[in-house]
mmCIF file of C-alpha atoms and ligand atoms in Angstrom:
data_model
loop_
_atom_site.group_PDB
_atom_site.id
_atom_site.type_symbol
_atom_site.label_atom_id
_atom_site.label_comp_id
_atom_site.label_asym_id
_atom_site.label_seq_id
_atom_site.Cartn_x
_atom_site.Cartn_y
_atom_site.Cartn_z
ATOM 1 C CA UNK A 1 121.629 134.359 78.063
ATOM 2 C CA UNK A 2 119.073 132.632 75.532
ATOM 3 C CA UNK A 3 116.039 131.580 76.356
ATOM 4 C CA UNK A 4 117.011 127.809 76.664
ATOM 5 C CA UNK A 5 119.534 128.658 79.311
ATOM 6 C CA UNK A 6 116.524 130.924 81.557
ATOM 7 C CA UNK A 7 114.411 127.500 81.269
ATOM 8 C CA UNK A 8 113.744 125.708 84.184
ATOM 9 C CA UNK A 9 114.670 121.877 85.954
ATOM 10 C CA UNK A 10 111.468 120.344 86.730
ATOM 11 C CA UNK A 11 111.472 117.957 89.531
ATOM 12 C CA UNK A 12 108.942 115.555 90.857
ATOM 13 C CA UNK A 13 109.082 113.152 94.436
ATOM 14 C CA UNK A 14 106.366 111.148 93.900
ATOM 15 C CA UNK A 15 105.301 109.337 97.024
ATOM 16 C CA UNK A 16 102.560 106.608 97.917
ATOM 17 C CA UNK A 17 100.771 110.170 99.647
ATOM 18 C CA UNK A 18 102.059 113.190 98.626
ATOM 19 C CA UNK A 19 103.962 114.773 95.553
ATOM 20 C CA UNK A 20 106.481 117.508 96.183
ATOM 21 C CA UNK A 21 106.871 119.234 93.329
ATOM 22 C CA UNK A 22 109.496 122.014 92.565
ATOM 23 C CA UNK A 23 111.417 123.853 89.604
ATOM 24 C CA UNK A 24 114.960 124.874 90.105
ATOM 25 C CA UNK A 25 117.705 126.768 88.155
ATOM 26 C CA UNK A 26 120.159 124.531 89.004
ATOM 27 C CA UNK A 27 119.733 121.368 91.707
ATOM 28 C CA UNK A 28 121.187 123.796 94.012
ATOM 29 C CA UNK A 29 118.800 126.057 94.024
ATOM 30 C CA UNK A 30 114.844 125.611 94.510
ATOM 31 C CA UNK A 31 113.149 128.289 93.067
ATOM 32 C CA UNK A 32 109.484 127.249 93.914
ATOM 33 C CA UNK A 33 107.912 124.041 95.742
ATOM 34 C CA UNK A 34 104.300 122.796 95.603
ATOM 35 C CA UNK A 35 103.016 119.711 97.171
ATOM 36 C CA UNK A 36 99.676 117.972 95.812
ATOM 37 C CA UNK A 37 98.176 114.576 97.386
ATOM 38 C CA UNK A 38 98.618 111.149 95.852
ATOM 39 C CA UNK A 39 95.247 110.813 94.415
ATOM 40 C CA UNK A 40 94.594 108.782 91.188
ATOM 41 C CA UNK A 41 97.054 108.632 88.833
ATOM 42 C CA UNK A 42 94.355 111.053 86.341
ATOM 43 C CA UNK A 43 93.981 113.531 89.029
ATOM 44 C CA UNK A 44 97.480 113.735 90.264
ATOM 45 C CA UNK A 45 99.184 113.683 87.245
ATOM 46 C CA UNK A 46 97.551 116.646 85.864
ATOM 47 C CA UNK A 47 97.310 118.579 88.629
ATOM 48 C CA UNK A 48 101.134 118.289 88.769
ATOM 49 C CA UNK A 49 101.281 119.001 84.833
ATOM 50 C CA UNK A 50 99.094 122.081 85.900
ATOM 51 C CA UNK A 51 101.395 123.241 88.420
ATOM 52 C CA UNK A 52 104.817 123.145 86.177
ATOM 53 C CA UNK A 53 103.001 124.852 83.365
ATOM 54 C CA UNK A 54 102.635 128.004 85.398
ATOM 55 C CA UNK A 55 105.723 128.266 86.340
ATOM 56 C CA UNK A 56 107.900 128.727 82.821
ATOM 57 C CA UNK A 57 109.210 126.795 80.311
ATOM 58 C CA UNK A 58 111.267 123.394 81.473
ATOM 59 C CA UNK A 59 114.330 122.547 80.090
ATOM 60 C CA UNK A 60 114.065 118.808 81.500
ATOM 61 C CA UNK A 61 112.076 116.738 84.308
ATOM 62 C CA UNK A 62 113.670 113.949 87.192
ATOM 63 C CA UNK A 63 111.280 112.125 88.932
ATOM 64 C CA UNK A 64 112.262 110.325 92.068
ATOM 65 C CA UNK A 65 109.545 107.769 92.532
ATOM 66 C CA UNK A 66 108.083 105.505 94.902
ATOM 67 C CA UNK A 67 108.295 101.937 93.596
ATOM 68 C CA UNK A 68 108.155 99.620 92.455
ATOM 69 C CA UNK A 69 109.521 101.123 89.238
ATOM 70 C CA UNK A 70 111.254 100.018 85.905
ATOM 71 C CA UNK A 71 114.594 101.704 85.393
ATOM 72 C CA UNK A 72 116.039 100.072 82.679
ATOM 73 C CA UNK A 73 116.267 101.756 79.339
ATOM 74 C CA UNK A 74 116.004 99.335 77.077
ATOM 75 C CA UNK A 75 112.777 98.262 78.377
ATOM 76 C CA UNK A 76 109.458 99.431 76.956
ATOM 77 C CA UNK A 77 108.303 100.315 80.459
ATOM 78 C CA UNK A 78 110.882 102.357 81.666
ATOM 79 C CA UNK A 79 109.831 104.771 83.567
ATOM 80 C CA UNK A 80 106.608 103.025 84.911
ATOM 81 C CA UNK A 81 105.698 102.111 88.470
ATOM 82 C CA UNK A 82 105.365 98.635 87.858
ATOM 83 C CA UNK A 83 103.128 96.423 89.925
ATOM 84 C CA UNK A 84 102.691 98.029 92.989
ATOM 85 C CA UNK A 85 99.548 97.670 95.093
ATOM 86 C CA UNK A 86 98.476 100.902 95.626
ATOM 87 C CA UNK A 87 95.367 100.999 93.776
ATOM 88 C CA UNK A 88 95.415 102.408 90.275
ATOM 89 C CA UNK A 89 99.057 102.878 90.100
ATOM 90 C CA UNK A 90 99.797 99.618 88.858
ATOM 91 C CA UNK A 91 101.522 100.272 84.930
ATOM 92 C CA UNK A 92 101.563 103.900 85.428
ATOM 93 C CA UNK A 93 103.622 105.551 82.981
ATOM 94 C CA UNK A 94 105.072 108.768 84.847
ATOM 95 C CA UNK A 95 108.167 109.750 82.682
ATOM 96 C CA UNK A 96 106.002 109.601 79.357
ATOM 97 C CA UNK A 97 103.129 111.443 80.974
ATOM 98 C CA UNK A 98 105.323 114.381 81.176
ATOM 99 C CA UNK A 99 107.849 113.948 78.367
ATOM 100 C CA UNK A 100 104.462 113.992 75.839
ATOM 101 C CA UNK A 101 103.384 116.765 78.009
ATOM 102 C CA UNK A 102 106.142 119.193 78.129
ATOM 103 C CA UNK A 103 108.421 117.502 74.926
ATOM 104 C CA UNK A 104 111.832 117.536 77.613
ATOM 105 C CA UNK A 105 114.288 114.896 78.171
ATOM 106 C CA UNK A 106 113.044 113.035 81.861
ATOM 107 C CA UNK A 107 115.447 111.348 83.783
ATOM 108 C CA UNK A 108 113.854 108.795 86.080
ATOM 109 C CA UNK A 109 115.115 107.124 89.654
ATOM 110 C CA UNK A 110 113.644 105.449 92.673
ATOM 111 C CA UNK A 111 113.197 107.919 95.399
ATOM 112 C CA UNK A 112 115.668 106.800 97.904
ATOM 113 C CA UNK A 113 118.533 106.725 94.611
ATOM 114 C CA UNK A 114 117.757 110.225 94.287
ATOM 115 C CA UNK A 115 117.707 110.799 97.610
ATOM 116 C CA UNK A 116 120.959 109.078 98.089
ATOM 117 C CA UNK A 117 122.412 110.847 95.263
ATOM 118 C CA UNK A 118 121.084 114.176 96.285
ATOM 119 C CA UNK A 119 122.931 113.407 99.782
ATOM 120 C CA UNK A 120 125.944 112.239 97.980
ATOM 121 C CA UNK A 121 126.412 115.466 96.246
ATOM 122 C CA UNK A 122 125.003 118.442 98.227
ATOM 123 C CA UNK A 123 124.361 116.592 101.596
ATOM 124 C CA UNK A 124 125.890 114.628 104.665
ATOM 125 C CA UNK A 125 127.920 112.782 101.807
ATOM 126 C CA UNK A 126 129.265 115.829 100.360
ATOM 127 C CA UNK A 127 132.549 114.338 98.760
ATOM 128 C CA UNK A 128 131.868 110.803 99.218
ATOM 129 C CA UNK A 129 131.275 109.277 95.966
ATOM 130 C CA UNK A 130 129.703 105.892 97.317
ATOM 131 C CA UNK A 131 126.694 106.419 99.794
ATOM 132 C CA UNK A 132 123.712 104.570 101.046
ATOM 133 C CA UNK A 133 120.512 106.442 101.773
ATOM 134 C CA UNK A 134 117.827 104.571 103.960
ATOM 135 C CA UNK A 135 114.679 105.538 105.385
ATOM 136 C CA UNK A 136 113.193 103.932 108.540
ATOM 137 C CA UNK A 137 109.691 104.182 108.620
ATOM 138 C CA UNK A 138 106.465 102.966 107.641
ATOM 139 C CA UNK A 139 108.965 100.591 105.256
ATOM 140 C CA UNK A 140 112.449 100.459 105.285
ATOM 141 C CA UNK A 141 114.126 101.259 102.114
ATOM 142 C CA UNK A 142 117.207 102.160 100.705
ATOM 143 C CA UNK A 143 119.114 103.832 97.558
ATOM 144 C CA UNK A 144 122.490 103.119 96.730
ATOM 145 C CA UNK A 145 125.450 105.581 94.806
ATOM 146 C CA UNK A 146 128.608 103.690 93.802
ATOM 147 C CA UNK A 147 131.152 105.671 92.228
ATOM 148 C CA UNK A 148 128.725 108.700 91.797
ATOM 149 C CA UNK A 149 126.442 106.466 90.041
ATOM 150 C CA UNK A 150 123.317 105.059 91.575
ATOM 151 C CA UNK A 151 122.863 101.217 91.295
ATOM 152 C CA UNK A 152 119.989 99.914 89.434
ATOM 153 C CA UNK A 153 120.685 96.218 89.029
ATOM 154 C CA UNK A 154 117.908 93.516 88.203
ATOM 155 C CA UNK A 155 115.685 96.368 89.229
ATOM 156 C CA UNK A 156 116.625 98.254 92.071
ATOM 157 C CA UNK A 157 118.190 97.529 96.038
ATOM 158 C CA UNK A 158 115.416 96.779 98.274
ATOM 159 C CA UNK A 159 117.657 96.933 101.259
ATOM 160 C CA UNK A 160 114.642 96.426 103.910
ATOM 161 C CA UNK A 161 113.888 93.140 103.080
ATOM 162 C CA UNK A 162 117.582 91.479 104.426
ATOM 163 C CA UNK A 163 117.379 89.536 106.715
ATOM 164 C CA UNK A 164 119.637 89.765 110.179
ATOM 165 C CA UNK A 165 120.842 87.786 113.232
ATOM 166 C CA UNK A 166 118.218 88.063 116.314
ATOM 167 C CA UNK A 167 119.956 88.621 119.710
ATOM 168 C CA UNK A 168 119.770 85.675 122.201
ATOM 169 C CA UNK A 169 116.392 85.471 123.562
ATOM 170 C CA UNK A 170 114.442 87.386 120.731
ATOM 171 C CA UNK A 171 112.641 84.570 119.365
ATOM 172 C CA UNK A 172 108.904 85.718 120.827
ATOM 173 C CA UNK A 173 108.007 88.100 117.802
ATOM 174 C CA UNK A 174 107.303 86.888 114.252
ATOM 175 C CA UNK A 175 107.804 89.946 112.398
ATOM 176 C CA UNK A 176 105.194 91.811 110.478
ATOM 177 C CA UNK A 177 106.757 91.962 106.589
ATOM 178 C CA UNK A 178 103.938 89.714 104.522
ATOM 179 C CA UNK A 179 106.303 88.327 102.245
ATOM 180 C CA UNK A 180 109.744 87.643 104.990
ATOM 181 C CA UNK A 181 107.820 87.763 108.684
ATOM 182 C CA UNK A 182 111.076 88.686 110.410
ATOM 183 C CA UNK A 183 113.546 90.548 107.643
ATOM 184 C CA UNK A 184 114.569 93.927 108.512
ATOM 185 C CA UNK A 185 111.366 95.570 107.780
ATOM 186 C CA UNK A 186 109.451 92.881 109.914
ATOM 187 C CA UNK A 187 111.566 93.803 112.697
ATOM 188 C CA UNK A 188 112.722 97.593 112.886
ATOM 189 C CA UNK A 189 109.933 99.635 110.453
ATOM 190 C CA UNK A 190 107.884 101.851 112.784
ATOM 191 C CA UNK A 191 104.890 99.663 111.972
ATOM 192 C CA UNK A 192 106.813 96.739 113.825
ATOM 193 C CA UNK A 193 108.029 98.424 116.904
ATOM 194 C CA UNK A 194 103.992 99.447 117.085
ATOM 195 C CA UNK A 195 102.976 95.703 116.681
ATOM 196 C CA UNK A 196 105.852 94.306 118.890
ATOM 197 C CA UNK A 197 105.603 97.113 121.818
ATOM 198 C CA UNK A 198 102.515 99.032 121.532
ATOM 199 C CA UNK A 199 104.224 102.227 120.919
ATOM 200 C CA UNK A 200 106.599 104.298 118.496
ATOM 201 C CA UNK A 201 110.267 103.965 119.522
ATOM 202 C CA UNK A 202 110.663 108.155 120.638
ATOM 203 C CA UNK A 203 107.529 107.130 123.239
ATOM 204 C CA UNK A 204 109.158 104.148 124.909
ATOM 205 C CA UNK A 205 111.336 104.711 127.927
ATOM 206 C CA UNK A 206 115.186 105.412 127.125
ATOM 207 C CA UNK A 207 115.988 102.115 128.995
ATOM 208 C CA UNK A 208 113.648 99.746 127.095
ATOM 209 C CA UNK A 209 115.102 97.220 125.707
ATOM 210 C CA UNK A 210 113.383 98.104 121.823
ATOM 211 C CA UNK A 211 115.825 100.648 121.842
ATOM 212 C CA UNK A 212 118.800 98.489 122.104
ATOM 213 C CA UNK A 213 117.354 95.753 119.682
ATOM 214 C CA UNK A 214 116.062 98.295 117.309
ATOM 215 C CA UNK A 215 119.991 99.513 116.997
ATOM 216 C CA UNK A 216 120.995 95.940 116.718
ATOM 217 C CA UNK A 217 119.306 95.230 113.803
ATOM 218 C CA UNK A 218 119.841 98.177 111.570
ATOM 219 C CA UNK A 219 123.317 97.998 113.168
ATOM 220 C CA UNK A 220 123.758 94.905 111.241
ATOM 221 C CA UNK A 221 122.396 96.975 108.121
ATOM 222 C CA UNK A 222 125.064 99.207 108.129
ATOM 223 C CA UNK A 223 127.784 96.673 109.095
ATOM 224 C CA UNK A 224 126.096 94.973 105.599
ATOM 225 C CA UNK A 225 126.544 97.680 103.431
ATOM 226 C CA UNK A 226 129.997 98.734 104.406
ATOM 227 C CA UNK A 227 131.235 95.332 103.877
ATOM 228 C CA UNK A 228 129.349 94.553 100.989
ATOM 229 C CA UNK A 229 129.314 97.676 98.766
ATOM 230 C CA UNK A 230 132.457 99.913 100.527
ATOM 231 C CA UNK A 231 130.107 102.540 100.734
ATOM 232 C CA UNK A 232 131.922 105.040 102.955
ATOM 233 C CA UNK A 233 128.420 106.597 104.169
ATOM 234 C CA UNK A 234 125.304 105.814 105.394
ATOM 235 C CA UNK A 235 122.571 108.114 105.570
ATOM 236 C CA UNK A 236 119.637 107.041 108.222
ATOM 237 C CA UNK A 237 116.482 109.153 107.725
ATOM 238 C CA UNK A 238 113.114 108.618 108.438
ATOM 239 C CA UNK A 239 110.389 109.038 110.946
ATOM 240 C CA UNK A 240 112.044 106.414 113.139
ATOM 241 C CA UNK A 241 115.378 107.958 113.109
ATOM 242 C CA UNK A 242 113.899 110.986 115.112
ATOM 243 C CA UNK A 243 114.129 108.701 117.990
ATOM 244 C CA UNK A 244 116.525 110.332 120.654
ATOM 245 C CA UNK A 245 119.719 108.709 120.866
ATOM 246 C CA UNK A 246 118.724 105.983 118.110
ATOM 247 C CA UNK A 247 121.492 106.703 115.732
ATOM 248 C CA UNK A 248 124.751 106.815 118.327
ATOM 249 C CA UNK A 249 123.427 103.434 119.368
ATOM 250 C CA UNK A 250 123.412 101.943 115.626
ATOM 251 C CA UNK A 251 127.100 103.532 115.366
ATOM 252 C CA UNK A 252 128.154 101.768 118.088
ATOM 253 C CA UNK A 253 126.508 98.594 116.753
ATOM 254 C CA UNK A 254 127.597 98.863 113.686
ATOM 255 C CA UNK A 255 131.701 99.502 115.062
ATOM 256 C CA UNK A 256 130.977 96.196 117.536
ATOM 257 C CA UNK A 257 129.934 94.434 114.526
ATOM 258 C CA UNK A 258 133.011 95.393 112.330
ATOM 259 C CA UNK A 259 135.305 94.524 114.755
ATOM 260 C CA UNK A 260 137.462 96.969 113.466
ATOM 261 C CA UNK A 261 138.404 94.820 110.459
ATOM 262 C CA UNK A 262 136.889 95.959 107.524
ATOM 263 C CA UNK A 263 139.638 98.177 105.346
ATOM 264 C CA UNK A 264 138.334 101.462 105.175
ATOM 265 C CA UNK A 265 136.816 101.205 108.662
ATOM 266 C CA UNK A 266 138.203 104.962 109.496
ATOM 267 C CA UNK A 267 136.121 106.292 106.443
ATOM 268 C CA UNK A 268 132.679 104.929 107.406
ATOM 269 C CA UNK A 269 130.299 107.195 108.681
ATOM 270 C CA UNK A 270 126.655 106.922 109.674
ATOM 271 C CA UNK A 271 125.046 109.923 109.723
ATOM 272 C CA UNK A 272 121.829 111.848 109.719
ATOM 273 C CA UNK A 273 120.508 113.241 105.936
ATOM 274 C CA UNK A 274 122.367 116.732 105.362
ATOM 275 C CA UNK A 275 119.564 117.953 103.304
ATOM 276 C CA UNK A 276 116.591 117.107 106.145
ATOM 277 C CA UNK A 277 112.941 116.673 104.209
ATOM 278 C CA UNK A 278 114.993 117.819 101.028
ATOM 279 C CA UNK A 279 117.124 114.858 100.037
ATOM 280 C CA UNK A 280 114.301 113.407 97.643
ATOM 281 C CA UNK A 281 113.184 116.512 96.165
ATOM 282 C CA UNK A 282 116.739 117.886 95.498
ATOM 283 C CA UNK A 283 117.692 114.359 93.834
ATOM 284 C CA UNK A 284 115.013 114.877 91.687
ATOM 285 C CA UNK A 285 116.341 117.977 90.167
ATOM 286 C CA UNK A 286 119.857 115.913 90.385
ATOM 287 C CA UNK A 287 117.925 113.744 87.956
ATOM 288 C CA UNK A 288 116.374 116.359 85.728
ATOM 289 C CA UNK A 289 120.338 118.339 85.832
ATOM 290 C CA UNK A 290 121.989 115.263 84.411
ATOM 291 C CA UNK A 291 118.735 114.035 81.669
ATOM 292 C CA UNK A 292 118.752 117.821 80.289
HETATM 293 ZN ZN1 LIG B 1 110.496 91.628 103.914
#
């Protein structure tokens, strides 16, 4: 084996509070995981720099980011996040921070595509080569894989910010998203059940009726994407998703919704991520594997 072969995949899931870092052989295998908080983009940069230097030489970097984030090639920020309010973050160039740092090839993602490709591979997916990863928590987000290939677009899918149908007699609460009030966000993020109920989903009664609305809407999510993309999978993860019970109740939705006439309808699946706290970190490497 030559030295280029014993180098390692470097991967990065930066998020709006913490960075996992980890280094791999193969996006299989972790070989070593640090996590660092989401400082400045100075501090946290280096310290992350710091970290991969002590662990070998790289042979390439992903980075599964928090966004919003340029993805397209051919533009001179690639690889940025792009104008996101989190302050000092704005313009930060993360992929040519550490491609002048460590001289490898970078490959660069949102988190939830890596995530969703990470799921699609080695995860609940396994097999599936079209997938939809969300995450239902402080935001609701979502990656897409189509035909093994994760969909960039304009920019990216932004999946939270749909908007859906509101069950007869929910017209009392406006929604909390500050650019759509009641989109998908504004209605079933963890943020919004707090506004609209006083409490996180898991800590209301089974037989309150946020449970069944809460199902509805992300119901119609899933309904969406199957119809829309012929994703066979969903993946639901995030904090909200813990709630007991949560994800029969969007199946069930989701089937009412279909009606049973979508083709395909016997390959859909929602299901909970196969790779638990893991799916962004392992897409990462996915990322670095295919740049390198
Ligand atoms: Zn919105």
């Amino acid at each position: 084996m030559n030295t280029a072969d014993m180098a390692l995949l470097g991967a990065i899931e930066a998020g709006g509070t913490k960075f996992v870092l980890a280094v791999g052989s193969s996006s299989s295998e972790i070989l070593a995981r640090h996590v660092i908080p989401t400082l400045t983009p100075d501090a946290t940069l280096a310290a992350a720099a710091e970290w991969f230097a002590a662990q070998g030489k790289l042979r390439a970097l992903g980075i599964a980011s928090f966004g919003p984030v340029e993805l397209d090639r051919a533009s001179p920020q690639w690889g940025h996040i792009t104008n996101t309010p989190k302050p000092g973050w704005a313009n930060c160039d993360l992929a040519g921070y550490f491609a002048d740092r460590f001289g490898v090839a970078v490959g660069f993602d949102t988190d939830v595509n890596g995530a969703a490709l990470a799921e699609s591979r080695h995860g609940a997916g396994k097999g599936a080569s079209s997938l939809a990863y969300v995450t239902v928590g402080t935001g609701i987000g979502g990656g897409l894989v189509l035909d093994n290939t994760p969909v960039h677009g304009a920019a990216h899918p932004e999946l939270g910010h749909i908007y859906v149908r509101r069950p007869t007699g929910d017209s009392g609460f406006a929604g909390i998203c500050p650019h759509h009030g009641d989109c998908l966000e504004g209605l079933a993020s963890g943020p919004a059940i707090k506004a609209r109920w006083g409490a996180s989903l898991s800590e209301l009664p089974a037989d309150h009726e946020a449970h069944g609305m809460v199902a509805y809407y992300l119901g119609q999510l899933c309904h969406s994407l199957f119809a829309m993309t012929a994703a066979e999978v969903a993946v639901l993860g995030g904090g909200v998703m813990k709630t007991p019970g949560l994800i029969e109740r969007i199946r069930e939705c989701s089937a009412e919704l279909g009606a049973g006439y979508l083709p395909g309808t016997a390959r859909h699946r929602i299901v909970a991520p196969g790779l638990g706290e893991d799916s962004g970190i392992t897409g990462a490497l996915m990322l670095a594997e295919d740049a390198g």
